[in-house]
């Protein structure tokens, strides 16, 4: 069984730049054993983050550590840059930037508003229902979420036409258990390896900062597509979502994130991600 490092220090929150958390430098970790899950539910981390938030680079580093400590694909992270928040406003650069640097999207804003616009940045949401603005407990919350079994699997494929920049994502949800309650499926487009300005913990500005897992848009609406409200073992639901990529997004760096969640409380039942290029 794989060991995980868990934080034991409680970090204090302090306001900065309209709610940017202060994160301590001296995190310490202890090792604990993880239970074995026969049919594990993947973990989707929605991270509210921003270019002007000085502590968001540390939050991103903790998310990457969580991902590195699990098998590939078990943890999926998405950086949400909502509108109407100082932390997400673009930073002017001293030199030309080849890619679109205004990361704010309507797709991020609707989730930000659903969670009552948390003031502290960064703030992370683990599988839709566990929310924390203190990076000191993110690894604990991630470990807890990763012990919950899944009631379904999601198989997904993508097709992309480089000449028209048209993208189609096909998905099949296969149920292994009975599930009651209305479920939705949402397909997001996420881009990695975007170089651009970022405020850093020491107060400086890094114009060569690499922004990863940036949410660009939703392919099938703000709240996705309804799958129905009653499911039984071996049930399958198939569907697809399509869009045309902006010419400011690099297709080679984009992935599709597909997740099923409960319509009432937004709990994520299962998630997966695939590159849009084979």
CSV table of C-alpha atoms in Angstrom, one decimal:
chain,number,residue,atom,x,y,z
A,1,UNK,CA,0.0,0.0,0.0
A,2,UNK,CA,1.2,3.4,-0.9
A,3,UNK,CA,2.0,5.9,1.9
A,4,UNK,CA,0.9,9.5,1.8
A,5,UNK,CA,2.2,12.5,3.6
A,6,UNK,CA,-0.4,14.4,5.7
A,7,UNK,CA,0.1,17.9,7.1
A,8,UNK,CA,-0.1,18.2,10.9
A,9,UNK,CA,0.4,21.9,11.2
A,10,UNK,CA,-2.7,24.2,11.2
A,11,UNK,CA,-1.9,27.2,9.0
A,12,UNK,CA,-3.4,30.6,9.9
A,13,UNK,CA,-5.3,32.6,7.3
A,14,UNK,CA,-4.6,36.2,6.8
A,15,UNK,CA,-6.2,38.6,4.3
A,16,UNK,CA,-4.1,39.8,1.4
A,17,UNK,CA,-5.2,41.3,-1.9
A,18,UNK,CA,-9.0,40.9,-1.3
A,19,UNK,CA,-8.7,37.6,0.4
A,20,UNK,CA,-5.4,35.8,-0.6
A,21,UNK,CA,-4.4,33.3,2.1
A,22,UNK,CA,-1.0,33.3,3.8
A,23,UNK,CA,0.6,29.9,3.7
A,24,UNK,CA,3.4,29.0,6.0
A,25,UNK,CA,6.8,27.7,4.8
A,26,UNK,CA,7.4,25.0,7.5
A,27,UNK,CA,4.8,22.3,6.7
A,28,UNK,CA,5.6,19.0,8.2
A,29,UNK,CA,4.2,15.6,7.2
A,30,UNK,CA,3.6,12.2,8.7
A,31,UNK,CA,3.1,8.9,6.8
A,32,UNK,CA,-0.1,6.9,7.1
A,33,UNK,CA,-1.4,3.8,5.5
A,34,UNK,CA,-4.2,4.0,3.0
A,35,UNK,CA,-7.0,1.4,2.7
A,36,UNK,CA,-7.3,-0.5,-0.6
A,37,UNK,CA,-10.4,0.4,-2.6
A,38,UNK,CA,-11.7,-2.2,-5.1
A,39,UNK,CA,-13.5,0.3,-7.3
A,40,UNK,CA,-12.0,3.7,-6.4
A,41,UNK,CA,-13.7,7.0,-7.1
A,42,UNK,CA,-11.3,9.4,-8.7
A,43,UNK,CA,-10.8,12.7,-7.0
A,44,UNK,CA,-11.7,16.0,-8.8
A,45,UNK,CA,-10.0,19.0,-7.2
A,46,UNK,CA,-11.6,22.4,-8.2
A,47,UNK,CA,-9.1,25.0,-7.2
A,48,UNK,CA,-10.2,28.7,-7.1
A,49,UNK,CA,-7.0,30.5,-8.0
A,50,UNK,CA,-5.7,33.7,-9.6
A,51,UNK,CA,-2.8,35.5,-11.2
A,52,UNK,CA,-2.7,38.1,-8.5
A,53,UNK,CA,-2.9,35.8,-5.5
A,54,UNK,CA,0.6,35.5,-3.9
A,55,UNK,CA,-0.2,32.2,-2.2
A,56,UNK,CA,-1.8,30.5,-5.2
A,57,UNK,CA,1.6,29.1,-6.5
A,58,UNK,CA,1.9,27.3,-3.1
A,59,UNK,CA,-1.6,26.0,-3.4
A,60,UNK,CA,-0.8,24.7,-6.9
A,61,UNK,CA,2.3,23.0,-5.6
A,62,UNK,CA,0.3,21.2,-2.9
A,63,UNK,CA,-2.2,20.0,-5.5
A,64,UNK,CA,0.7,18.7,-7.7
A,65,UNK,CA,2.1,16.9,-4.6
A,66,UNK,CA,-1.3,15.2,-4.0
A,67,UNK,CA,-1.4,14.1,-7.7
A,68,UNK,CA,2.2,12.8,-7.6
A,69,UNK,CA,1.4,10.6,-4.6
A,70,UNK,CA,-1.4,8.8,-6.3
A,71,UNK,CA,-1.4,6.6,-9.5
A,72,UNK,CA,-1.9,8.5,-12.7
A,73,UNK,CA,-5.4,9.5,-13.3
A,74,UNK,CA,-6.6,9.1,-9.7
A,75,UNK,CA,-6.5,12.9,-9.0
A,76,UNK,CA,-7.7,15.4,-11.5
A,77,UNK,CA,-7.2,19.1,-10.9
A,78,UNK,CA,-8.8,22.1,-12.5
A,79,UNK,CA,-7.9,25.7,-11.8
A,80,UNK,CA,-11.0,28.0,-11.8
A,81,UNK,CA,-10.5,31.7,-12.4
A,82,UNK,CA,-14.0,33.3,-11.7
A,83,UNK,CA,-15.0,36.8,-12.7
A,84,UNK,CA,-15.5,39.6,-10.2
A,85,UNK,CA,-12.5,38.9,-7.9
A,86,UNK,CA,-9.3,40.9,-7.6
A,87,UNK,CA,-7.2,37.8,-7.5
A,88,UNK,CA,-8.2,36.7,-11.0
A,89,UNK,CA,-7.6,39.9,-12.8
A,90,UNK,CA,-4.9,39.6,-15.5
A,91,UNK,CA,-1.4,41.0,-14.8
A,92,UNK,CA,0.2,43.3,-17.4
A,93,UNK,CA,3.4,41.9,-18.8
A,94,UNK,CA,6.5,43.7,-19.8
A,95,UNK,CA,6.8,41.7,-23.0
A,96,UNK,CA,4.4,40.2,-25.6
A,97,UNK,CA,2.5,37.1,-24.5
A,98,UNK,CA,1.7,34.5,-27.1
A,99,UNK,CA,-1.4,33.1,-25.4
A,100,UNK,CA,-4.6,34.5,-23.9
A,101,UNK,CA,-3.8,35.5,-20.3
A,102,UNK,CA,-7.3,36.5,-19.1
A,103,UNK,CA,-8.2,33.2,-17.5
A,104,UNK,CA,-11.6,34.3,-16.1
A,105,UNK,CA,-14.5,32.4,-17.5
A,106,UNK,CA,-18.3,32.1,-17.0
A,107,UNK,CA,-17.8,28.3,-16.5
A,108,UNK,CA,-15.7,29.1,-13.4
A,109,UNK,CA,-17.9,31.9,-12.2
A,110,UNK,CA,-21.1,29.8,-11.9
A,111,UNK,CA,-19.3,27.3,-9.5
A,112,UNK,CA,-17.7,30.2,-7.6
A,113,UNK,CA,-21.2,31.7,-7.0
A,114,UNK,CA,-22.6,28.3,-6.0
A,115,UNK,CA,-20.0,28.1,-3.3
A,116,UNK,CA,-21.0,31.6,-2.1
A,117,UNK,CA,-17.9,33.3,-3.5
A,118,UNK,CA,-15.2,32.2,-1.0
A,119,UNK,CA,-13.0,35.1,-0.1
A,120,UNK,CA,-9.8,33.2,0.5
A,121,UNK,CA,-7.7,32.4,-2.5
A,122,UNK,CA,-6.6,29.7,-3.1
A,123,UNK,CA,-9.7,27.7,-2.1
A,124,UNK,CA,-10.1,24.0,-3.1
A,125,UNK,CA,-13.2,21.9,-3.4
A,126,UNK,CA,-12.8,18.1,-3.2
A,127,UNK,CA,-15.3,16.1,-5.2
A,128,UNK,CA,-17.8,18.9,-5.0
A,129,UNK,CA,-18.7,18.9,-1.3
A,130,UNK,CA,-15.6,19.3,0.8
A,131,UNK,CA,-14.3,22.9,0.6
A,132,UNK,CA,-11.3,24.4,2.2
A,133,UNK,CA,-9.5,27.8,2.1
A,134,UNK,CA,-6.6,26.5,4.2
A,135,UNK,CA,-4.0,24.6,2.2
A,136,UNK,CA,-2.8,23.0,5.5
A,137,UNK,CA,-5.6,20.5,5.4
A,138,UNK,CA,-5.8,19.8,1.6
A,139,UNK,CA,-3.9,16.6,1.8
A,140,UNK,CA,-6.1,15.3,4.6
A,141,UNK,CA,-9.2,16.1,2.7
A,142,UNK,CA,-7.8,14.5,-0.5
A,143,UNK,CA,-6.9,11.3,1.4
A,144,UNK,CA,-10.4,11.1,2.8
A,145,UNK,CA,-12.0,11.6,-0.6
A,146,UNK,CA,-9.9,8.9,-2.1
A,147,UNK,CA,-11.2,6.2,0.2
A,148,UNK,CA,-14.7,6.4,-1.2
A,149,UNK,CA,-15.7,3.7,-3.7
A,150,UNK,CA,-17.3,4.6,-7.0
A,151,UNK,CA,-20.7,3.6,-8.3
A,152,UNK,CA,-19.8,4.0,-11.9
A,153,UNK,CA,-17.0,4.3,-14.5
A,154,UNK,CA,-16.6,6.8,-17.3
A,155,UNK,CA,-15.1,5.9,-20.6
A,156,UNK,CA,-14.3,8.8,-22.9
A,157,UNK,CA,-12.7,9.4,-26.3
A,158,UNK,CA,-12.1,12.6,-28.3
A,159,UNK,CA,-11.8,13.6,-31.9
A,160,UNK,CA,-10.2,16.9,-33.0
A,161,UNK,CA,-10.1,18.4,-36.5
A,162,UNK,CA,-7.0,20.6,-36.7
A,163,UNK,CA,-8.2,22.4,-39.8
A,164,UNK,CA,-11.5,23.6,-38.3
A,165,UNK,CA,-10.5,23.3,-34.6
A,166,UNK,CA,-13.7,21.4,-33.9
A,167,UNK,CA,-13.6,19.1,-30.9
A,168,UNK,CA,-16.0,16.2,-30.0
A,169,UNK,CA,-15.8,14.3,-26.8
A,170,UNK,CA,-17.8,11.1,-26.6
A,171,UNK,CA,-18.5,9.4,-23.2
A,172,UNK,CA,-20.1,6.3,-21.8
A,173,UNK,CA,-21.1,6.0,-18.2
A,174,UNK,CA,-21.3,2.4,-16.9
A,175,UNK,CA,-23.0,1.9,-13.5
A,176,UNK,CA,-21.9,-0.8,-11.1
A,177,UNK,CA,-24.3,-0.1,-8.4
A,178,UNK,CA,-27.8,1.3,-7.9
A,179,UNK,CA,-27.8,5.1,-7.8
A,180,UNK,CA,-30.9,7.2,-6.9
A,181,UNK,CA,-31.0,10.9,-7.5
A,182,UNK,CA,-30.6,13.1,-10.5
A,183,UNK,CA,-27.1,13.1,-12.0
A,184,UNK,CA,-25.5,15.5,-14.5
A,185,UNK,CA,-22.4,15.0,-16.6
A,186,UNK,CA,-20.2,18.0,-17.4
A,187,UNK,CA,-17.3,18.2,-19.9
A,188,UNK,CA,-14.7,20.9,-19.4
A,189,UNK,CA,-11.8,22.0,-21.6
A,190,UNK,CA,-8.6,22.6,-19.6
A,191,UNK,CA,-5.3,23.9,-20.8
A,192,UNK,CA,-1.7,23.3,-19.5
A,193,UNK,CA,1.7,24.8,-20.0
A,194,UNK,CA,0.6,28.4,-20.4
A,195,UNK,CA,3.5,30.8,-19.7
A,196,UNK,CA,2.5,34.2,-18.2
A,197,UNK,CA,2.7,36.5,-15.2
A,198,UNK,CA,1.9,35.3,-11.7
A,199,UNK,CA,2.3,37.1,-8.3
A,200,UNK,CA,4.6,35.1,-6.1
A,201,UNK,CA,4.8,34.5,-2.3
A,202,UNK,CA,7.7,36.9,-1.9
A,203,UNK,CA,5.7,39.7,-3.6
A,204,UNK,CA,7.6,39.5,-6.9
A,205,UNK,CA,6.1,38.9,-10.3
A,206,UNK,CA,7.2,35.9,-12.3
A,207,UNK,CA,6.6,36.5,-16.0
A,208,UNK,CA,7.8,33.0,-16.9
A,209,UNK,CA,5.4,31.2,-14.6
A,210,UNK,CA,3.8,28.0,-16.0
A,211,UNK,CA,0.0,27.9,-15.4
A,212,UNK,CA,-1.4,24.4,-15.5
A,213,UNK,CA,-4.9,22.9,-15.5
A,214,UNK,CA,-6.6,26.2,-16.4
A,215,UNK,CA,-10.3,25.9,-17.1
A,216,UNK,CA,-11.0,27.4,-20.5
A,217,UNK,CA,-14.7,26.6,-21.0
A,218,UNK,CA,-17.5,24.1,-20.6
A,219,UNK,CA,-18.5,22.1,-23.7
A,220,UNK,CA,-22.1,21.3,-22.6
A,221,UNK,CA,-23.3,24.2,-20.6
A,222,UNK,CA,-22.7,25.6,-17.1
A,223,UNK,CA,-24.2,22.6,-15.4
A,224,UNK,CA,-23.8,19.9,-18.0
A,225,UNK,CA,-26.2,17.4,-19.3
A,226,UNK,CA,-28.8,15.4,-17.3
A,227,UNK,CA,-28.2,11.7,-17.2
A,228,UNK,CA,-31.5,10.9,-15.5
A,229,UNK,CA,-32.5,10.1,-11.9
A,230,UNK,CA,-32.4,6.3,-11.4
A,231,UNK,CA,-29.7,3.9,-12.4
A,232,UNK,CA,-29.1,0.2,-11.9
A,233,UNK,CA,-26.1,-2.1,-12.2
A,234,UNK,CA,-24.9,-2.6,-15.8
A,235,UNK,CA,-26.9,0.5,-17.0
A,236,UNK,CA,-25.0,2.5,-19.6
A,237,UNK,CA,-25.6,6.1,-20.6
A,238,UNK,CA,-23.8,7.5,-23.7
A,239,UNK,CA,-23.5,11.0,-25.0
A,240,UNK,CA,-21.2,13.6,-26.6
A,241,UNK,CA,-20.2,17.3,-26.4
A,242,UNK,CA,-18.8,19.5,-29.1
A,243,UNK,CA,-17.1,22.9,-29.5
A,244,UNK,CA,-14.7,24.9,-31.6
A,245,UNK,CA,-11.5,25.8,-29.9
A,246,UNK,CA,-10.4,29.4,-29.7
A,247,UNK,CA,-7.3,30.1,-31.9
A,248,UNK,CA,-5.6,31.4,-28.7
A,249,UNK,CA,-5.6,28.0,-27.1
A,250,UNK,CA,-3.0,25.4,-27.9
A,251,UNK,CA,-4.7,22.1,-28.7
A,252,UNK,CA,-1.6,20.0,-27.9
A,253,UNK,CA,-1.8,21.3,-24.3
A,254,UNK,CA,-5.5,20.8,-23.8
A,255,UNK,CA,-7.4,18.0,-22.0
A,256,UNK,CA,-11.0,17.2,-21.6
A,257,UNK,CA,-12.2,16.7,-18.0
A,258,UNK,CA,-15.4,14.7,-17.7
A,259,UNK,CA,-17.3,14.3,-14.4
A,260,UNK,CA,-20.6,13.0,-13.1
A,261,UNK,CA,-22.1,14.9,-10.2
A,262,UNK,CA,-25.4,15.0,-8.2
A,263,UNK,CA,-27.6,17.8,-9.3
A,264,UNK,CA,-28.8,18.6,-5.7
A,265,UNK,CA,-25.5,19.0,-3.8
A,266,UNK,CA,-22.9,18.9,-6.6
A,267,UNK,CA,-21.1,15.8,-5.1
A,268,UNK,CA,-18.8,14.4,-7.8
A,269,UNK,CA,-19.5,10.7,-8.2
A,270,UNK,CA,-16.8,10.0,-10.8
A,271,UNK,CA,-14.3,11.9,-12.9
A,272,UNK,CA,-11.8,11.2,-15.7
A,273,UNK,CA,-9.7,13.2,-18.1
A,274,UNK,CA,-8.3,12.6,-21.6
A,275,UNK,CA,-6.0,14.6,-23.9
A,276,UNK,CA,-8.0,16.0,-26.9
A,277,UNK,CA,-5.3,14.9,-29.3
A,278,UNK,CA,-4.5,11.1,-29.6
